[in-house]
PDB file of C-alpha atoms in Angstrom:
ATOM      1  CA  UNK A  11       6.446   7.448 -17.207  1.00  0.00           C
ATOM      2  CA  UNK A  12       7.072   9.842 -14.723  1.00  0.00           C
ATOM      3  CA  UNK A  13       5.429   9.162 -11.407  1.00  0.00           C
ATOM      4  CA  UNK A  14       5.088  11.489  -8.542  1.00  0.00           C
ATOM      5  CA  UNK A  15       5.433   9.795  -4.924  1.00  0.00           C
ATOM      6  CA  UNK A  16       3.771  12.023  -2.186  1.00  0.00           C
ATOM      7  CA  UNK A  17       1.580  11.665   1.025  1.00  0.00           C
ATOM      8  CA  UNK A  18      -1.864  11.069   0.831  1.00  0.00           C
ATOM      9  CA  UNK A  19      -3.523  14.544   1.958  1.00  0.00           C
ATOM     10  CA  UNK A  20      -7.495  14.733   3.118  1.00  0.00           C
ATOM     11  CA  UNK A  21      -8.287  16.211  -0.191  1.00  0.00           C
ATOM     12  CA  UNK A  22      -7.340  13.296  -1.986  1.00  0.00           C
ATOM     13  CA  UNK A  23     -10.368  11.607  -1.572  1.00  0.00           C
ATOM     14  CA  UNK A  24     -12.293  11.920  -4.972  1.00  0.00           C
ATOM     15  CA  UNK A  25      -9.113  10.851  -6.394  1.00  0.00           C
ATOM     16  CA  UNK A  26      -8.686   8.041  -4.809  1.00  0.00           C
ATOM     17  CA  UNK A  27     -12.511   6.852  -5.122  1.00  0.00           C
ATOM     18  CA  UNK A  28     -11.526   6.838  -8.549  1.00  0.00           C
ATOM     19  CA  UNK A  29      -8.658   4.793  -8.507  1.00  0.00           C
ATOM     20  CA  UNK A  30     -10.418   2.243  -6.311  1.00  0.00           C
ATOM     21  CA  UNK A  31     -12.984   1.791  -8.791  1.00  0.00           C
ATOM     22  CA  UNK A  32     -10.744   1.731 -11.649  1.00  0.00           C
ATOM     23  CA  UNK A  33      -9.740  -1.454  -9.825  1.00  0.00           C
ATOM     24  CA  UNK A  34     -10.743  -4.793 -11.680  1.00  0.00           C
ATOM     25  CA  UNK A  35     -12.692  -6.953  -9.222  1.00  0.00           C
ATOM     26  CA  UNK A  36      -9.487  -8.982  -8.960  1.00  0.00           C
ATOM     27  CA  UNK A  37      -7.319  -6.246  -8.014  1.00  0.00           C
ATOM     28  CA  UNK A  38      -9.636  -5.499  -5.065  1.00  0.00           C
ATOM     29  CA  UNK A  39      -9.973  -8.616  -3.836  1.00  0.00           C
ATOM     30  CA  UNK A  40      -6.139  -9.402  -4.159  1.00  0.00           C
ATOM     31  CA  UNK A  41      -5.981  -6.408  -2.084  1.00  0.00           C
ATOM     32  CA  UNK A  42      -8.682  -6.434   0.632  1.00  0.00           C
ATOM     33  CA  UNK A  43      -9.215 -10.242   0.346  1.00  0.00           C
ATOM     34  CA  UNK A  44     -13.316 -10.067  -0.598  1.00  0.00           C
ATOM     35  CA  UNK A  45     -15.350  -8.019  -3.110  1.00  0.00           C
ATOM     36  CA  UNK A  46     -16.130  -4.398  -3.236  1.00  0.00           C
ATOM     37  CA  UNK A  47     -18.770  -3.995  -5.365  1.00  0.00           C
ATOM     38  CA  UNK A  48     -18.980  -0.682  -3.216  1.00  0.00           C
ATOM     39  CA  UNK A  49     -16.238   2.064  -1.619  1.00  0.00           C
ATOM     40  CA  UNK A  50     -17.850   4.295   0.819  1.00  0.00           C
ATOM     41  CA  UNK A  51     -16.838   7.035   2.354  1.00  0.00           C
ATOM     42  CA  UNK A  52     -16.155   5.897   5.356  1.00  0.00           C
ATOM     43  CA  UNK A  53     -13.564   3.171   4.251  1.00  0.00           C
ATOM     44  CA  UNK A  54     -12.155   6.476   1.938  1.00  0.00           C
ATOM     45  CA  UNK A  55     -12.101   8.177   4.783  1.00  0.00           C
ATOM     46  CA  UNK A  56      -9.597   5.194   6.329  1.00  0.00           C
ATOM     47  CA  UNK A  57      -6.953   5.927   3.977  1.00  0.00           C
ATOM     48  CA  UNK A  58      -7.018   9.962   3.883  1.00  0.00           C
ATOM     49  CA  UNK A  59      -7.477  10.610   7.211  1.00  0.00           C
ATOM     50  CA  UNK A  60      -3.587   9.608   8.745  1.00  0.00           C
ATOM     51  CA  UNK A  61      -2.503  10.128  12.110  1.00  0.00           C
ATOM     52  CA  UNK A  62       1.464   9.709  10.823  1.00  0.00           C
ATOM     53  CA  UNK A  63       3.009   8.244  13.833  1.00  0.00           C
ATOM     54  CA  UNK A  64       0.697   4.943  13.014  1.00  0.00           C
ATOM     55  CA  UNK A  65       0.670   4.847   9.601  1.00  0.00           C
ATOM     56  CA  UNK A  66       1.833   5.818   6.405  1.00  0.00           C
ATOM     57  CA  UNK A  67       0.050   6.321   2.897  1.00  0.00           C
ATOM     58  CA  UNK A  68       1.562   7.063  -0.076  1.00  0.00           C
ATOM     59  CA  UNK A  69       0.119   7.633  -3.498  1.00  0.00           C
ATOM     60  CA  UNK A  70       1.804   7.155  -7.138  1.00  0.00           C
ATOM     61  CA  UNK A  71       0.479  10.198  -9.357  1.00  0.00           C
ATOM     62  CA  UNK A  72       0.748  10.618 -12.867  1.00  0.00           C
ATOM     63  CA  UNK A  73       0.424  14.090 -13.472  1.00  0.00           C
ATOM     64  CA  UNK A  74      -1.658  14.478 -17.105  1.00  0.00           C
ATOM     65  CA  UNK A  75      -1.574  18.532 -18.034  1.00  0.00           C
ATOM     66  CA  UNK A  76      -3.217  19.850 -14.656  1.00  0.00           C
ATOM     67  CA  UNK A  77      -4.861  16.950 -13.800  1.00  0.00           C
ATOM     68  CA  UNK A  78      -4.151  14.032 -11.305  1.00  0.00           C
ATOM     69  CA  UNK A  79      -4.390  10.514 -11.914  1.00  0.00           C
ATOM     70  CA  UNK A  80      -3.764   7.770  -8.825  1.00  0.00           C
ATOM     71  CA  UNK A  81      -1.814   4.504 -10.719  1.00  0.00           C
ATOM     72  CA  UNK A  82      -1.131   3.267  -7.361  1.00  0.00           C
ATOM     73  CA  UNK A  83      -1.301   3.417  -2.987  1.00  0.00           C
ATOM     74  CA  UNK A  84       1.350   1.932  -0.425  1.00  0.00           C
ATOM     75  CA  UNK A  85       0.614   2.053   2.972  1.00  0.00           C
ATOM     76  CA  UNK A  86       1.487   1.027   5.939  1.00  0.00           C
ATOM     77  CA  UNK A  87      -0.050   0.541   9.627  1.00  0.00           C
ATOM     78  CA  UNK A  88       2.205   0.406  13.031  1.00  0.00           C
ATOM     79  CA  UNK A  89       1.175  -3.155  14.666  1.00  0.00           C
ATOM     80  CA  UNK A  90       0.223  -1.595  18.322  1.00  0.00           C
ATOM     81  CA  UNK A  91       2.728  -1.623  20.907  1.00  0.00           C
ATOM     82  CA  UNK A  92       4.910  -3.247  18.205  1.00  0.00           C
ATOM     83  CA  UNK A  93       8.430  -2.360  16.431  1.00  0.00           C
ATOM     84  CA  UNK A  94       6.749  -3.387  13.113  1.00  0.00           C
ATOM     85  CA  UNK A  95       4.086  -2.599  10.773  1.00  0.00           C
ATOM     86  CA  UNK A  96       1.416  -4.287   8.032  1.00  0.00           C
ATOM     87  CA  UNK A  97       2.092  -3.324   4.924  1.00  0.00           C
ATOM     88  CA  UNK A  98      -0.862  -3.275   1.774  1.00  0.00           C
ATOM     89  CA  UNK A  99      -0.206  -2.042  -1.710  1.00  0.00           C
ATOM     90  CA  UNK A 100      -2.483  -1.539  -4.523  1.00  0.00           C
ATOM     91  CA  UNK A 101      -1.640  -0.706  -8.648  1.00  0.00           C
ATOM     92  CA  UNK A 102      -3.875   0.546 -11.396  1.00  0.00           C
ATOM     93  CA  UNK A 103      -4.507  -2.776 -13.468  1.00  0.00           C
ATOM     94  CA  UNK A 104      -3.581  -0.726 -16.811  1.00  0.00           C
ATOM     95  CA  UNK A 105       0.025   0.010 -15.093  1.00  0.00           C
ATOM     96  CA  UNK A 106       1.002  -2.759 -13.200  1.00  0.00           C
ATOM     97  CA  UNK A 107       3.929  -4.620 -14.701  1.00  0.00           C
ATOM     98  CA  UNK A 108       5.687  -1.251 -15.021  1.00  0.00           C
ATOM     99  CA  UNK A 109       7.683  -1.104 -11.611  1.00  0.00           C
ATOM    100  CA  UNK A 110       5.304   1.085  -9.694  1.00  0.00           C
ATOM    101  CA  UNK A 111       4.437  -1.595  -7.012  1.00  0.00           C
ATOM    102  CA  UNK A 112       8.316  -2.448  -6.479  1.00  0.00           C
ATOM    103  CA  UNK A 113       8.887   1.788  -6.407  1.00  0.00           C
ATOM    104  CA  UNK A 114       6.304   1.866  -3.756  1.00  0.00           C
ATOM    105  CA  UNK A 115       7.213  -0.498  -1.702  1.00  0.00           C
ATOM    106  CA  UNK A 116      11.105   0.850  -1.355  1.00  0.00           C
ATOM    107  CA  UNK A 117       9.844   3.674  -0.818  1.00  0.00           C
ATOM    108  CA  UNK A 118       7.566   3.004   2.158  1.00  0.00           C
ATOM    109  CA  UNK A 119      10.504   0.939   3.471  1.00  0.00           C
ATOM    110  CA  UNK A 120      12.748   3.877   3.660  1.00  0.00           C
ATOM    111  CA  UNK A 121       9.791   5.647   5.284  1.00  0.00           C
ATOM    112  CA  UNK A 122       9.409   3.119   7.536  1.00  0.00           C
ATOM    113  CA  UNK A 123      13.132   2.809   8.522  1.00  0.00           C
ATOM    114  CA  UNK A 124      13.304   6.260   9.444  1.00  0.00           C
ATOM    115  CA  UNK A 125      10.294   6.082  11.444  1.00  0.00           C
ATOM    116  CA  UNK A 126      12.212   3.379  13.559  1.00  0.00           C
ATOM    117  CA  UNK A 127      10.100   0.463  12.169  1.00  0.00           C
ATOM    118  CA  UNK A 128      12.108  -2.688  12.259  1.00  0.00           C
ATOM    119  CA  UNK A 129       9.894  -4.684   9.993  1.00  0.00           C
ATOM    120  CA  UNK A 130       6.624  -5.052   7.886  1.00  0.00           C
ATOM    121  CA  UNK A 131       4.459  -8.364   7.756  1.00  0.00           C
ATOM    122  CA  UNK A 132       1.730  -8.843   4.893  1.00  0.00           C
ATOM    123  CA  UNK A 133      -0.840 -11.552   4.157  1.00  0.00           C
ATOM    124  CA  UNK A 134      -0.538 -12.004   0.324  1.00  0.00           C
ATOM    125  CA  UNK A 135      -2.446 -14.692  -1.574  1.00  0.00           C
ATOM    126  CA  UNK A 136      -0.260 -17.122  -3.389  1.00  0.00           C
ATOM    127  CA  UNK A 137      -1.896 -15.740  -6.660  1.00  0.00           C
ATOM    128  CA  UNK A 138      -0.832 -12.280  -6.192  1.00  0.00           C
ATOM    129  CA  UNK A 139       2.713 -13.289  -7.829  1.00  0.00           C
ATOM    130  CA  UNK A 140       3.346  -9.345  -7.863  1.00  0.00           C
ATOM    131  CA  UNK A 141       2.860  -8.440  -4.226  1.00  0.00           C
ATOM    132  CA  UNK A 142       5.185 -11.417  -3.264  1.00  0.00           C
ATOM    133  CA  UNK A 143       7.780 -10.089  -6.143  1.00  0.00           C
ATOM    134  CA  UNK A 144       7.577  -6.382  -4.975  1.00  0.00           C
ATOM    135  CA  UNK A 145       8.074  -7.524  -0.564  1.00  0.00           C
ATOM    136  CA  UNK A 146      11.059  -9.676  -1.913  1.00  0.00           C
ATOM    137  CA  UNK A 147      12.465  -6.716  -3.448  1.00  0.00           C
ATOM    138  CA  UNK A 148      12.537  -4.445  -0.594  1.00  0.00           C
ATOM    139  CA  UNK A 149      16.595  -5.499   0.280  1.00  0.00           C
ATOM    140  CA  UNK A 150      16.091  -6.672   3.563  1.00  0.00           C
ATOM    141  CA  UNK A 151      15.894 -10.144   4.859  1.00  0.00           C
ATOM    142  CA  UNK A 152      12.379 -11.248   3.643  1.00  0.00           C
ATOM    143  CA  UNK A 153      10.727 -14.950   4.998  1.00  0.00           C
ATOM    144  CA  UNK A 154       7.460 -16.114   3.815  1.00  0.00           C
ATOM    145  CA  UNK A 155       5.240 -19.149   5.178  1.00  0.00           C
ATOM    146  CA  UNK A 156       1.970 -20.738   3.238  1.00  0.00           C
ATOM    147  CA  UNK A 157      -1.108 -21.056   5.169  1.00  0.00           C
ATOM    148  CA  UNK A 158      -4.300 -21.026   3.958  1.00  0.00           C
ATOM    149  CA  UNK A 159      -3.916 -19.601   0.435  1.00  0.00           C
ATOM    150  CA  UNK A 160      -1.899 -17.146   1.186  1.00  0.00           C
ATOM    151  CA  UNK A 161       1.835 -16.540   2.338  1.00  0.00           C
ATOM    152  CA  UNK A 162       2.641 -14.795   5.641  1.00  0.00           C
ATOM    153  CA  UNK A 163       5.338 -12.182   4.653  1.00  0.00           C
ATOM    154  CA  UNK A 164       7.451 -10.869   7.253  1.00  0.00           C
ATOM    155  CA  UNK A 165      10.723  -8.498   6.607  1.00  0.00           C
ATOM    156  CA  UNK A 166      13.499  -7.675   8.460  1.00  0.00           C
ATOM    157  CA  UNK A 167      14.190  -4.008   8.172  1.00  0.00           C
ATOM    158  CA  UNK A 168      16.738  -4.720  11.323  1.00  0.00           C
ATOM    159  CA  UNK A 169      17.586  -0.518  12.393  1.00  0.00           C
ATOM    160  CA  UNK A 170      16.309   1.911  14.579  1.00  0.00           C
ATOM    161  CA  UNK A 171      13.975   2.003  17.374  1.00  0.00           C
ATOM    162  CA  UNK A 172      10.550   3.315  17.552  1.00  0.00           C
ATOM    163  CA  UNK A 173      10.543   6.650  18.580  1.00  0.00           C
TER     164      UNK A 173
END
C-alpha cells in the first residue's frame, strides 16, 4: 500500500475527524487513556493548529483516486525547557499490523533528530503490545519501566542540541 507521509496542515481537519472516529473505542482509549465518545473541535483544533518549533504532526495518507484517507497520526510535543519530547501515535484499526505505526514513528524520529531533540518519552499501557513494538524499533537506545499499567518509555536519540 502506498502511504503518503506529510505534515498535518489546518485544512486537515475534516479529515482527521474522520479518522478519529473511525477509531474503535479501544484504539482511542489506548491512545488518549479514557473514552471519546465525542471529538470536538477544539481538541481537532489541538492537532492542526502546530506551532513547529514545539511540536510535530504527521499524518499517513492513502491516496484513493482524488480522495484522502488518514490510516494513521504521529506526533510529537517538545517537553518545555527540555532537550526531549512526548511522543503519541495513533493507526486506523483496519491497517494496523501493516507497518504504518513502526513507519511513523522512524519517521518522527528523524524529524525529531534534526530538530535537535535528544529523546522522546511515552506512557504506553502494557496492552498496547504495538506502541511498545513500534518505540523499540526506532534504533536508538530505548528503556522502559512498569508503573501503574502502563510502561514509561524513554529513548535515547543521543545528537544535536536544541536550536
Amino acid at each position: 500500500i502506498p502511504i503518503l507521509l506529510r505534515p498535518v496542515k489546518i485544512s486537515d481537519e475534516d479529515l482527521l475527524k474522520d479518522f478519529f472516529y473511525s477509531l474503535s473505542d479501544k484504539s482511542l482509549y489506548t491512545r488518549f487513556f479514557t473514552s471519546m465518545p465525542y471529538i470536538s473541535h477544539r481538541l481537532l483544533q489541538e492537532f492542526v493548529v502546530v506551532d513547529y518549533t514545539k511540536q510535530m504532526v504527521i499524518l499517513a495518507i492513502l491516496e484513493e483516486d482524488v480522495l484522502e484517507k488518514v490510516v494513521g497520526i504521529g506526533q510529537y510535543r517538545v517537553v518545555e525547557d527540555s532537550l526531549t519530547a512526548d511522543i503519541a501515535f495513533a493507526v486506523r484499526d483496519e491497517f494496523q499490523g501493516n507497518g504504518i505505526g513502526t513507519m511513523l514513528t522512524k519517521y518522527i524520529a528523524s524529524i525529531a533528530v534534526k530538530e535537535g531533540i535528544l529523546g522522546f518519552t511515552a506512557d504506553v499501557l502494557a496492552e498496547n503490545k504495538a506502541m511498545v513494538h513500534c518505540i523499540e524499533h526506532i534504533n536508538s537506545t530505548v528503556t522502559k519501566e512498569f508503573k501503574d499499567g502502563c510502561y514509561e518509555m524513554k529513548v535515547d536519540l543521543g545528537r544535536g542540541k536544541r536550536r
